[in-house]
Coordinates of C-alpha atoms in Angstrom, one line a residue:
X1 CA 82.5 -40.7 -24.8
X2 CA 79.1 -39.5 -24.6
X3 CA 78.1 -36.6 -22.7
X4 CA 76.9 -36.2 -19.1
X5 CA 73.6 -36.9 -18.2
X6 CA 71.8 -33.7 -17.2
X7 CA 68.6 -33.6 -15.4
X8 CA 66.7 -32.2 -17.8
X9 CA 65.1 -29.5 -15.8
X10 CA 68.6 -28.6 -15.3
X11 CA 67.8 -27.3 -19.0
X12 CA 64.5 -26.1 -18.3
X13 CA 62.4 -29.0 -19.6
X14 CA 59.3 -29.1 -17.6
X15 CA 55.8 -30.8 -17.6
X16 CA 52.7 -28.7 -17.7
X17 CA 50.6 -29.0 -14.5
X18 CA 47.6 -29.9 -16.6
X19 CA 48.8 -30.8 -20.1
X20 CA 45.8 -30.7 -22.9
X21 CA 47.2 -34.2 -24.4
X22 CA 48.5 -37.9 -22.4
X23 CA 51.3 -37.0 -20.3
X24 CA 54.0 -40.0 -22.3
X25 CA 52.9 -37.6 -25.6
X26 CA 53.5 -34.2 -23.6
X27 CA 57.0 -35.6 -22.7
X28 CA 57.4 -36.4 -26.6
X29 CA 56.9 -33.3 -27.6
X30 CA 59.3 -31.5 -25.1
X31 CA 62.1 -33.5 -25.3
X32 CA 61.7 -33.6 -29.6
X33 CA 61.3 -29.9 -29.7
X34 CA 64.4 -29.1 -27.3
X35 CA 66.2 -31.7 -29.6
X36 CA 65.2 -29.0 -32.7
X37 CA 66.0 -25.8 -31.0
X38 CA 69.3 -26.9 -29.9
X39 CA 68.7 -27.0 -26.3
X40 CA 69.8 -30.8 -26.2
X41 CA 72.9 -31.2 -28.6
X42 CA 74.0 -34.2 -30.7
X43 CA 75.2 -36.9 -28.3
X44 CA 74.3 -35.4 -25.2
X45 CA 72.9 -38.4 -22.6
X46 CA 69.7 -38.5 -21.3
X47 CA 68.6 -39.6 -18.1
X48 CA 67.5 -43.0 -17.8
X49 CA 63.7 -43.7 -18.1
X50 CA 63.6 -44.8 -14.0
X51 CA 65.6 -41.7 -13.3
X52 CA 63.4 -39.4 -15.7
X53 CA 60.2 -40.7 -14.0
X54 CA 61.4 -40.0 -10.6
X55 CA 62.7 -36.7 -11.7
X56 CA 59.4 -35.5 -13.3
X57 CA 56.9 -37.6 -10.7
X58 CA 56.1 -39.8 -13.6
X59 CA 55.3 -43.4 -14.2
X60 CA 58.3 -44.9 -16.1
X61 CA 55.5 -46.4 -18.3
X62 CA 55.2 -42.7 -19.3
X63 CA 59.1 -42.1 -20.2
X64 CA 59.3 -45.3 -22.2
X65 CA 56.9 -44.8 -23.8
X66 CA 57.9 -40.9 -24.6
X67 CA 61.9 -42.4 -25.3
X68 CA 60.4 -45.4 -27.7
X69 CA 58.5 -42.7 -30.0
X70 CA 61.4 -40.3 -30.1
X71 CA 64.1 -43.5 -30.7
X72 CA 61.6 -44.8 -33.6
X73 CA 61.3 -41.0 -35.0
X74 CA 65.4 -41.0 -35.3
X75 CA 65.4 -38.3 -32.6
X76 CA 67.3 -40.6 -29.9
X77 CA 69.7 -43.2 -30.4
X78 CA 70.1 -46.7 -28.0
X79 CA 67.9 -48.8 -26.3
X80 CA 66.6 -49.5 -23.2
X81 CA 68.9 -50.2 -20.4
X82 CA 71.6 -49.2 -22.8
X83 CA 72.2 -45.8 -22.5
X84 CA 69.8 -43.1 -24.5
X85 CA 71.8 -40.2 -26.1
X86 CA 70.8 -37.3 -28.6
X87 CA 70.9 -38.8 -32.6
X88 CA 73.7 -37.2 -34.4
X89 CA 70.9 -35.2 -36.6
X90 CA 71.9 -32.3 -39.0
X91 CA 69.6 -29.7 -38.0
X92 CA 69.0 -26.4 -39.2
X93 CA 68.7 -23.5 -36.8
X94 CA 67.5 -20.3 -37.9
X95 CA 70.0 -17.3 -37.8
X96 CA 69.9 -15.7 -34.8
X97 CA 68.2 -11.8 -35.4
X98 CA 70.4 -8.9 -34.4
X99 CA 70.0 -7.7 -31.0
X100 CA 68.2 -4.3 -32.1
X101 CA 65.6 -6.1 -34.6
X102 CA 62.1 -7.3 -32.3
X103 CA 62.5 -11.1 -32.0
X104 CA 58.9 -11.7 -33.5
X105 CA 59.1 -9.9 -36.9
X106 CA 58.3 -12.4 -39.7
X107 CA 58.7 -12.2 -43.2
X108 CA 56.1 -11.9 -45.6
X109 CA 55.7 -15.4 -46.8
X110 CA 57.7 -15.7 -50.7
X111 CA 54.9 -16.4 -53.2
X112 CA 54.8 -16.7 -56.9
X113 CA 53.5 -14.1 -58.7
X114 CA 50.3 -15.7 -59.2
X115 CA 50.0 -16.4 -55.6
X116 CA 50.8 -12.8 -55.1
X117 CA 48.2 -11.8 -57.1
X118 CA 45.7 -14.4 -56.0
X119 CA 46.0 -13.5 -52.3
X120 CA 45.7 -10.1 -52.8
X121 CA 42.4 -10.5 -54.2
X122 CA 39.7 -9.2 -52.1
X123 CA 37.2 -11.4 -50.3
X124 CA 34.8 -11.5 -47.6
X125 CA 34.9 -14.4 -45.4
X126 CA 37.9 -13.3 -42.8
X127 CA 35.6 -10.2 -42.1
X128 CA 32.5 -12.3 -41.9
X129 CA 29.9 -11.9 -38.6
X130 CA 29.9 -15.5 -38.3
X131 CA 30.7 -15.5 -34.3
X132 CA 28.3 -16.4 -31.6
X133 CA 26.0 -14.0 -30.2
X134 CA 22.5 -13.2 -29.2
X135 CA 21.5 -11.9 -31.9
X136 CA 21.8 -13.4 -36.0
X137 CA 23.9 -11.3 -38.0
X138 CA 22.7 -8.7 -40.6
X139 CA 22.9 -8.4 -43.2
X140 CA 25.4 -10.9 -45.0
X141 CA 25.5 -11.5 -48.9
X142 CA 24.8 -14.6 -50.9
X143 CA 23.6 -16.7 -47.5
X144 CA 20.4 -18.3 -48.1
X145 CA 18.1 -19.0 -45.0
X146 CA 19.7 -21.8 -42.8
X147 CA 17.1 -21.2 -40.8
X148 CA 14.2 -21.8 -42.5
X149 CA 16.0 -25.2 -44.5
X150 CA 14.3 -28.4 -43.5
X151 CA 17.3 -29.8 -41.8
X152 CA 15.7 -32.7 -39.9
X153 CA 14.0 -33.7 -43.4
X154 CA 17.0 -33.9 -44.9
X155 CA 19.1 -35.6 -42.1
X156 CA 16.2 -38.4 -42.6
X157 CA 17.6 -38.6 -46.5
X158 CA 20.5 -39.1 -46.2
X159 CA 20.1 -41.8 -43.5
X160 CA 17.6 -43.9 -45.7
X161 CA 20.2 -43.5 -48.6
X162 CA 22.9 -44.3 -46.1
X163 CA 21.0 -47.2 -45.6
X164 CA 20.2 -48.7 -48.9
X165 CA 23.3 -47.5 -51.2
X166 CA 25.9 -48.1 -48.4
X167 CA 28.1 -50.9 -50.4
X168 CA 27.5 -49.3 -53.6
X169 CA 28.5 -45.8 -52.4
X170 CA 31.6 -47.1 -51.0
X171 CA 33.1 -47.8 -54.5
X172 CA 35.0 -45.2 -56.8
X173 CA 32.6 -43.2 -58.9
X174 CA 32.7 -41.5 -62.2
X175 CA 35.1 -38.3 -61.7
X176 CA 31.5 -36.3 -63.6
X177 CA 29.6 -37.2 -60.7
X178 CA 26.6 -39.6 -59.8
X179 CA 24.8 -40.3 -62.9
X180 CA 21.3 -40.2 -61.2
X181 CA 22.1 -37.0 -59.8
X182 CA 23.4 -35.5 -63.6
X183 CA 19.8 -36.6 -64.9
X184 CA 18.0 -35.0 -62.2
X185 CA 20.1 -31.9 -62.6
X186 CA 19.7 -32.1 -66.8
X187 CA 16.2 -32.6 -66.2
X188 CA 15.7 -29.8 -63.5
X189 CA 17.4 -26.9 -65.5
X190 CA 16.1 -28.1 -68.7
X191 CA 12.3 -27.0 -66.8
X192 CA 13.2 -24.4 -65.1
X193 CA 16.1 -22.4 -67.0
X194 CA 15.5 -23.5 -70.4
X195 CA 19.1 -25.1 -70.5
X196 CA 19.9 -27.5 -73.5
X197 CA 21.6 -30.6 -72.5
X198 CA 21.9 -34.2 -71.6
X199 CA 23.0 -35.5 -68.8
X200 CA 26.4 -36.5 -70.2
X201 CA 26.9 -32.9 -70.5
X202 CA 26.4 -32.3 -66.5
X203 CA 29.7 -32.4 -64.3
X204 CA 29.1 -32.2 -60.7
X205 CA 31.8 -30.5 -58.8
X206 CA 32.2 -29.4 -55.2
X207 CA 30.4 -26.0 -55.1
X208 CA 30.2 -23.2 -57.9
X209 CA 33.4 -22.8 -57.2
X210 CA 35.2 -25.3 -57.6
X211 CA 33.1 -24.9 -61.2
X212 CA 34.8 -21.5 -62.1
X213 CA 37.8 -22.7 -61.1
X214 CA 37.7 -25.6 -63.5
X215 CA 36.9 -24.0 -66.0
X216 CA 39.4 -21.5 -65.6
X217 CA 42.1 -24.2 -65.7
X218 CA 41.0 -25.6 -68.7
X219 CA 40.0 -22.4 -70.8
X220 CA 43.1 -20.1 -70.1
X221 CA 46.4 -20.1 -70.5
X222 CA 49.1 -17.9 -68.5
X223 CA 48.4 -14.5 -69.8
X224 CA 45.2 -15.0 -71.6
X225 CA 43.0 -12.2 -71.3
X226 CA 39.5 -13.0 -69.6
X227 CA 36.4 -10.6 -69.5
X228 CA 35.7 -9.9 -66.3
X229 CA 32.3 -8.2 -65.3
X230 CA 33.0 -4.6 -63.3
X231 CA 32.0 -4.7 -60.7
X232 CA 31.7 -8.6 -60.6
X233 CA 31.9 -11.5 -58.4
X234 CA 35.9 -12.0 -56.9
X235 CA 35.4 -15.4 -56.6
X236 CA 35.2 -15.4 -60.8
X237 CA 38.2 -13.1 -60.6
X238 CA 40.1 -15.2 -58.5
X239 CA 39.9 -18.2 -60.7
X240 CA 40.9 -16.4 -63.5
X241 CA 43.5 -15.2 -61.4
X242 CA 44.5 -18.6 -59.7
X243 CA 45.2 -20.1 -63.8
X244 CA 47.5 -16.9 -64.4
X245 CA 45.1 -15.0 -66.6
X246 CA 44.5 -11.4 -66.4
X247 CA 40.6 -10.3 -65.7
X248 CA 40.4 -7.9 -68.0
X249 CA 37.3 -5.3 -66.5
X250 CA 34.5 -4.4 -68.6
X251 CA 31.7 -2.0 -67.4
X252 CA 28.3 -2.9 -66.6
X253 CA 25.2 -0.7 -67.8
X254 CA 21.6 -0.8 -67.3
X255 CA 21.8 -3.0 -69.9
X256 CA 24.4 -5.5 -68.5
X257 CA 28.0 -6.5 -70.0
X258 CA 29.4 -3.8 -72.1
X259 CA 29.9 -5.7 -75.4
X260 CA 32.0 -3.3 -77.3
X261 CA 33.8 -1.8 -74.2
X262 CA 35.3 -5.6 -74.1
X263 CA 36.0 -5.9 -77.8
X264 CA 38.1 -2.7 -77.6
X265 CA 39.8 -3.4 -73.9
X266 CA 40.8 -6.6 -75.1
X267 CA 39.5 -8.5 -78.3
X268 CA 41.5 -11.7 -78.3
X269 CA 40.0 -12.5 -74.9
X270 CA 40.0 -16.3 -74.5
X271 CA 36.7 -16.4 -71.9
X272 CA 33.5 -14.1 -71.1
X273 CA 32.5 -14.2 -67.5
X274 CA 28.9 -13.3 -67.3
X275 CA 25.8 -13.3 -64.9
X276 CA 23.3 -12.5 -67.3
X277 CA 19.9 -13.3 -65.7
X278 CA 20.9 -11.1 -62.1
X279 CA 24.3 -9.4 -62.4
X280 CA 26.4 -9.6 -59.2
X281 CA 26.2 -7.3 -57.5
X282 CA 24.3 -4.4 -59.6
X283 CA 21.7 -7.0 -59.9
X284 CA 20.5 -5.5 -63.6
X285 CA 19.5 -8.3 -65.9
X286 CA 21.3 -8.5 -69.8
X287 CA 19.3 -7.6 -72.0
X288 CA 18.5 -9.8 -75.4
X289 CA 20.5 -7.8 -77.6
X290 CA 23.8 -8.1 -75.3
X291 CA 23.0 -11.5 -74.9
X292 CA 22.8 -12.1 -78.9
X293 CA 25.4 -10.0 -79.2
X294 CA 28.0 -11.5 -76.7
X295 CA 26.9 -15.2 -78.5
X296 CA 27.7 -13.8 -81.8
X297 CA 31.3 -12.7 -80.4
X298 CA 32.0 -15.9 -79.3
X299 CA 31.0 -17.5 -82.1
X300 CA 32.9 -15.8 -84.6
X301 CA 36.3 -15.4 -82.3
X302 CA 36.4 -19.0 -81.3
X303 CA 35.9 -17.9 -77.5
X304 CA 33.7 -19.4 -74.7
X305 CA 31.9 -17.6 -72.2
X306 CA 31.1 -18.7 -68.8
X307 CA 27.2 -18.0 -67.4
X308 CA 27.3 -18.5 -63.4
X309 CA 23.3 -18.6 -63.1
X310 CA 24.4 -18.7 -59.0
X311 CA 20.7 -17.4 -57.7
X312 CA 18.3 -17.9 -60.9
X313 CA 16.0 -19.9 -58.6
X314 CA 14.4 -16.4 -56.8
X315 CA 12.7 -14.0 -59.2
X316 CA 10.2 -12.1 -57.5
X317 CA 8.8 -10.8 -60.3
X318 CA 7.6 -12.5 -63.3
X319 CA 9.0 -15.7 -64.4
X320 CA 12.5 -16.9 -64.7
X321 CA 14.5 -15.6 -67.2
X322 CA 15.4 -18.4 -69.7
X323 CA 19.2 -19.3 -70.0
X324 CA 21.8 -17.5 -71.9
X325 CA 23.2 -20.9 -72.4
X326 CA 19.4 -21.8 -74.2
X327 CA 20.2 -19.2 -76.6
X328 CA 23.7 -20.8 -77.5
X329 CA 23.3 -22.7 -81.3
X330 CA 27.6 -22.7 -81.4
X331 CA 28.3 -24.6 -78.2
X332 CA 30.1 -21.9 -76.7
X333 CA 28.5 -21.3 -73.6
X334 CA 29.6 -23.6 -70.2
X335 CA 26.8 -23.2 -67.6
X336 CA 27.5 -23.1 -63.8
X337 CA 25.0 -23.6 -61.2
X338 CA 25.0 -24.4 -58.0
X339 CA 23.0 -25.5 -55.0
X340 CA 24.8 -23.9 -52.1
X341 CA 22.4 -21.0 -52.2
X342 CA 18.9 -22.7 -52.8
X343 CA 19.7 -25.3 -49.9
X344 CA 22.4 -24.8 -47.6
X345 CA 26.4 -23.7 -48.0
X346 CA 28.3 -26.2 -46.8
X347 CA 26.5 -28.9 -48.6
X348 CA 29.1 -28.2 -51.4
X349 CA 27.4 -29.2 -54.5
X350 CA 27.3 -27.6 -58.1
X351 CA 27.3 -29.0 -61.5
X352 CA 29.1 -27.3 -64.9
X353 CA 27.1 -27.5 -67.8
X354 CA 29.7 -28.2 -70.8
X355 CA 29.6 -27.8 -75.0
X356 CA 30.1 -31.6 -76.3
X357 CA 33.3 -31.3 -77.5
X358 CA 34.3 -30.5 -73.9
X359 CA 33.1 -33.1 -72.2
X360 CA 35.9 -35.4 -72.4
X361 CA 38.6 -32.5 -71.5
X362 CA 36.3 -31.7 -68.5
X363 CA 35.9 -35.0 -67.4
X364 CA 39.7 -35.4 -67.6
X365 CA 40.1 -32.2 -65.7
X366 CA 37.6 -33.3 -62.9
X367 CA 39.6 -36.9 -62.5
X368 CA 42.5 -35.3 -62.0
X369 CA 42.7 -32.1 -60.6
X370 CA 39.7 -31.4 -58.8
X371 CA 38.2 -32.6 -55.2
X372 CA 35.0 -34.9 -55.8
X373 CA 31.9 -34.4 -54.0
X374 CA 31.4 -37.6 -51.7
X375 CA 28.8 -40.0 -53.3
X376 CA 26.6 -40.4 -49.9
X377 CA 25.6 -36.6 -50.5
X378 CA 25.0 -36.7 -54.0
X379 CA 22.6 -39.4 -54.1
X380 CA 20.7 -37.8 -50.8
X381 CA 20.4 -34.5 -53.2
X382 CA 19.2 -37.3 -55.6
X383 CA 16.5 -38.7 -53.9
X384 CA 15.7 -35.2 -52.3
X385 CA 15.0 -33.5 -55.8
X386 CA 13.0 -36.9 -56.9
X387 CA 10.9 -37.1 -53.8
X388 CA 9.4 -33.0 -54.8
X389 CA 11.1 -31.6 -51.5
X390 CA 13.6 -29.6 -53.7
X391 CA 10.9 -28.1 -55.6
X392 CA 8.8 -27.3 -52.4
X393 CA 11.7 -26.0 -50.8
X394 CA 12.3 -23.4 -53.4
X395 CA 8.9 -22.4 -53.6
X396 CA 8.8 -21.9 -50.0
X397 CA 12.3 -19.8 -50.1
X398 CA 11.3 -17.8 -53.0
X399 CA 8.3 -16.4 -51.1
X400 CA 10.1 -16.1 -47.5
X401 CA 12.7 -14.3 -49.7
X402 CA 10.6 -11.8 -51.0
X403 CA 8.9 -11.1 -47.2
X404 CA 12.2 -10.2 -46.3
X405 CA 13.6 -8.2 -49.0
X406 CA 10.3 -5.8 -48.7
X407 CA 10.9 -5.8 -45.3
X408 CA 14.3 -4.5 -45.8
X409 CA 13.0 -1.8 -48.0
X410 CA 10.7 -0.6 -45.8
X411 CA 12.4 -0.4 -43.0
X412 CA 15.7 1.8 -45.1
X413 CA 13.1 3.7 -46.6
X414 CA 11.7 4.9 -42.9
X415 CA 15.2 4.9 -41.2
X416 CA 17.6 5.2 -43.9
X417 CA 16.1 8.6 -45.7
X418 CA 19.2 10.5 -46.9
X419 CA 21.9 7.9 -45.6
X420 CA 21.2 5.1 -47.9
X421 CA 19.0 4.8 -50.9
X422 CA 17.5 1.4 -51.4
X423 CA 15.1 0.4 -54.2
X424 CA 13.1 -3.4 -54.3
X425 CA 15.2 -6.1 -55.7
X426 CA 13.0 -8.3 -58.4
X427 CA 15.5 -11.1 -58.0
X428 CA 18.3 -12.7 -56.0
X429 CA 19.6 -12.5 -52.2
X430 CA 20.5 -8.9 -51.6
X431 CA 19.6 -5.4 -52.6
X432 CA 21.8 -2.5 -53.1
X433 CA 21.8 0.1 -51.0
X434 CA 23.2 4.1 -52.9
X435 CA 25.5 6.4 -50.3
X436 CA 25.7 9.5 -50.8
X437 CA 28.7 10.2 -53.3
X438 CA 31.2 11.9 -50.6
X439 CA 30.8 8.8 -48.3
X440 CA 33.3 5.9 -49.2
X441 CA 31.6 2.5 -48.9
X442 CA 34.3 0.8 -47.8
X443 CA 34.6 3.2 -44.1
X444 CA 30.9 3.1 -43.8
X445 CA 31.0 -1.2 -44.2
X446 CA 33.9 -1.3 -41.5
X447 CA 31.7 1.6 -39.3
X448 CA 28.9 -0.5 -39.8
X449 CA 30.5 -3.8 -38.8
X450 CA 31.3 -1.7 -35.7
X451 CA 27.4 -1.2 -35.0
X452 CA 27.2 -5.0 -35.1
X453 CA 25.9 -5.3 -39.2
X454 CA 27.7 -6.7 -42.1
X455 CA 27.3 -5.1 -45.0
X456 CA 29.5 -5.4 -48.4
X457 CA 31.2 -2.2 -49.9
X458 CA 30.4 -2.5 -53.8
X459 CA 34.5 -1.2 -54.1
X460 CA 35.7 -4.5 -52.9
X461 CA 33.9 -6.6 -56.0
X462 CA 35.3 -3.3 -58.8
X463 CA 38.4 -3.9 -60.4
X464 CA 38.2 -0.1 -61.9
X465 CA 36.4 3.1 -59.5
X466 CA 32.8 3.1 -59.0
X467 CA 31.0 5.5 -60.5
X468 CA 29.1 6.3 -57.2
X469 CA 29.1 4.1 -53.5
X470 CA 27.3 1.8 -52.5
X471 CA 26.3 -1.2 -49.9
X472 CA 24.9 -4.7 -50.8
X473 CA 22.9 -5.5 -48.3
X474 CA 21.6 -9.5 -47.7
X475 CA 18.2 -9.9 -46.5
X476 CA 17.6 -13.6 -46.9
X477 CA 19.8 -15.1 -43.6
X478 CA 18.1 -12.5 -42.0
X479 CA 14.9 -13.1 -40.0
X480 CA 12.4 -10.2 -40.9
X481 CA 11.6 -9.4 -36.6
X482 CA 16.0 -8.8 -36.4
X483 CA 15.5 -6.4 -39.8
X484 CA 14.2 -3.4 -38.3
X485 CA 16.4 -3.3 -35.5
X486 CA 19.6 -3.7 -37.7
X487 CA 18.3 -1.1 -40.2
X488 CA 18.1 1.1 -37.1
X489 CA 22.1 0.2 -36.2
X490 CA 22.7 0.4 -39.7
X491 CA 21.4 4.0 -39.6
X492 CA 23.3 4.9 -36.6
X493 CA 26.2 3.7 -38.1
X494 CA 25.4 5.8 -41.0
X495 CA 25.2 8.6 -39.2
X496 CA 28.3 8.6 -37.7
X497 CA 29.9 8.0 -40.9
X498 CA 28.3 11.1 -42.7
X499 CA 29.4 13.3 -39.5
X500 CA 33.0 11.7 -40.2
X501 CA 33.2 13.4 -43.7
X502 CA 31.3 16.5 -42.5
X503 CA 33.9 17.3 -39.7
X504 CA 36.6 15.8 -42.2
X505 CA 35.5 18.7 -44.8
X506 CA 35.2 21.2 -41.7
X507 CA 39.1 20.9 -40.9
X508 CA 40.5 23.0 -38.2
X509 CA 38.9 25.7 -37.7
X510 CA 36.4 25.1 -40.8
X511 CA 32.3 26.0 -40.7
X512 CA 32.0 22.3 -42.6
X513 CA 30.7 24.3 -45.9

């Protein structure tokens, strides 16, 4: 015999005054998660649907249609008119926690080892100012100007593409991307970076990445050894990470990758990651030597190394530098570049630049384990690169860039004095910003994110100690009126650091000598 039918806010099932979905799913989800925890055993009887709806002030169009979902779901068993009891369902309830342990402790979630050491990679974007406010934040890294990118323009582009290419968009395309685009993008880098390639060689993926992380997958085995600029950009180390390899740190000099420092830390390395033309963050450029050097290593150890050429578009100073990848005769060098930076982030579009005899393996790897970027926005970027507005764009950035950057400099130079020394930047996003050596960078970030500026400790992109602390400081997302005032909350915040280590020093009691 089944058992009695309860009410069921005889076992507290009740409707929410003002529930945020329709009332027939609100009852759903009520009765199915009581049915989980237990609180309406196997078998039990339910109310009819007439009786429910008088019960709960309901139409009994709402409980039929709540009892339907839950008897096609396998939650309930009978039919209409019938009788409706509880399915006989095997469920799993979670040991109940002894009465002196807090109800709402949770395990730490059970990872692999890699995805142990992948999460605990450091990264920026839980800690990013990206919440509303009055004000635009200041000073974030790697974000180009949003609000100087011709938006409406290119809303207009990818309408009039929507329009044209709508059937022929709609189809499957070829896992290395839109071949219109890949000639652009061979075309434009063969100009401007003095990159060797046809467009058979281009691979458009979904950001730079998704790049690194391809190449990762396909370069490294599990416990392959991977140079890994120090300090050097986490997203790199992550991929290496994320295909189990082991970044292996090598020091950067005025001169740029340490070539012998990574022969002797690990000289069966399988991959080089480099960012020869504006090292991230220390922004010093490699010089030819290294760069010959670092070829002929590859070369002769049957390695590859990976260039992310991530900002080459803004040199402030002289032209471009030309492409380590030009300099490559042995087809060791895959090439990743990106346009989140020059246009806007969450457009999502990059491009590898791969040997010949990768292509195929690439191309493989793209078609099967990677996202593809959606054909509408790839031929908008298309038509927005043949129609000159790419190249205008970047002109116009590279200038508004440079405006802001000196601005930065200025203002740290009259407010900073002593707290933070920052020189000009010739190139890139950001500039880097010296503390003085008793000051950690990673308390005077977080006191500074306090003061309402975000600022990037150089510790959190250093596998190994810095030799001395520092700040990167962004200055393209930030409009140059908002620069002096958050160079003067930077400096506040500053302050307060440096009195932090001064009274630390002090101790009890202590004159703070």
């Amino acid at each position: 015999m089944p058992k009695q039918s309860p009410s069921l806010a005889a076992v507290g099932i009740t409707l929410d005054p003002a529930p945020a979905v329709a009332i027939s799913r609100h009852l759903y989800e009520r009765i199915r998660d009581a049915i989980l925890s237990g609180q309406l055993g196997p078998g039990l009887r339910l109310p009819s649907s007439r009786a429910l709806a008088a019960e709960l002030g309901v139409s009994r169009t709402t409980t039929v249609t709540a009892y339907e979902r839950l008897r096609d779901e396998g939650y309930l068993d009978g039919r209409v008119g019938a009788g409706t009891t509880v399915a006989l369902l095997q469920i799993p309830h979670p040991a109940v926690a002894p009465v002196h342990e807090p109800q709402d402790v949770r395990q730490p979630p059970r990872l692999s080892a890699q995805g142990a050491a992948l999460a605990g990679v450091r990264w920026r974007m839980r800690h990013a100012m990206d919440g509303p406010g009055p004000d635009p934040p200041a000073f974030p890294v790697g974000r180009p100007a949003i609000d100087a990118f011709p938006a409406e323009l290119w809303g207009k582009v990818v309408a009039r593409r929507a329009r044209r290419s709508a059937g022929s968009l709609l189809r499957y395309q070829h896992p290395a991307g839109y071949r219109p685009l890949r000639e652009a993008i061979a075309a434009y880098v063969g100009m401007a970076r003095a990159v060797r390639c046809t467009p058979e060689q281009v691979l458009v993926v979904g950001g730079a990445q998704a790049g690194l992380s391809l190449a990762a997958r396909l370069l490294l085995d599990p416990g392959d050894d991977a140079w890994m600029e120090d300090p050097g950009y986490y997203g790199a180390r992550g991929a290496i990470i994320a295909a189990g390899a082991t970044p292996v740190p090598v020091p950067i000099d005025a001169g740029g990758l340490d070539i012998d420092a990574g022969k002797a830390r690990a000289p069966h390395a399988r991959i080089a990651y480099v960012t020869p033309s504006h090292q991230f963050p220390l922004g010093v450029t490699m010089s030819l030597p290294r760069r010959l050097a670092l070829l002929d290593w590859a070369r002769t150890a049957g390695t590859y190394v990976v260039e992310d050429d991530y900002d080459s578009e803004y040199r402030y100073v002289g032209d471009p530098l030309p492409s380590l990848q030009g300099l490559d005769g042995a087809g060791r060098v895959v090439y990743v570049g990106s346009f989140s930076k020059v246009l806007f982030p969450a457009l999502r579009i990059g491009y590898l630049i791969v040997p010949d005899e990768l292509v195929d393996a690439f191309t493989a790897g793209q078609r099967f384990a990677a996202a593809h970027v959606p054909a509408l926005e790839q031929a908008a970027l298309t038509d927005f690169i043949a129609d000159g507005h790419f190249a205008r764009h970047v002109r116009r950035m590279r200038t508004l860039y440079a405006e802001r950057g000196a601005a930065l400099v200025r203002a740290a130079r009259q407010e900073l004095d002593g707290l933070l020394s920052v020189s000009p930047a010739h190139a890139g996003l950001h500039v880097i910003g010296w503390l003085p050596e008793d000051m950690a960078d990673g308390a005077a970030a977080r006191r500074a994110a306090a003061y309402g500026v975000d600022v990037q400790p150089l510790s959190a992109h250093a596998q190994e100690p810095a030799e001395r602390p520092a700040l990167l400081l962004g200055h393209a997302a930030t409009p140059e009126p908002y620069i002096v005032t958050a160079v003067h909350r930077l400096a506040a915040a500053l302050t307060a650091s440096a009195r932090s280590v001064r009274s630390r020093r002090a101790g009890p009691g202590g004159d703070g000598r």
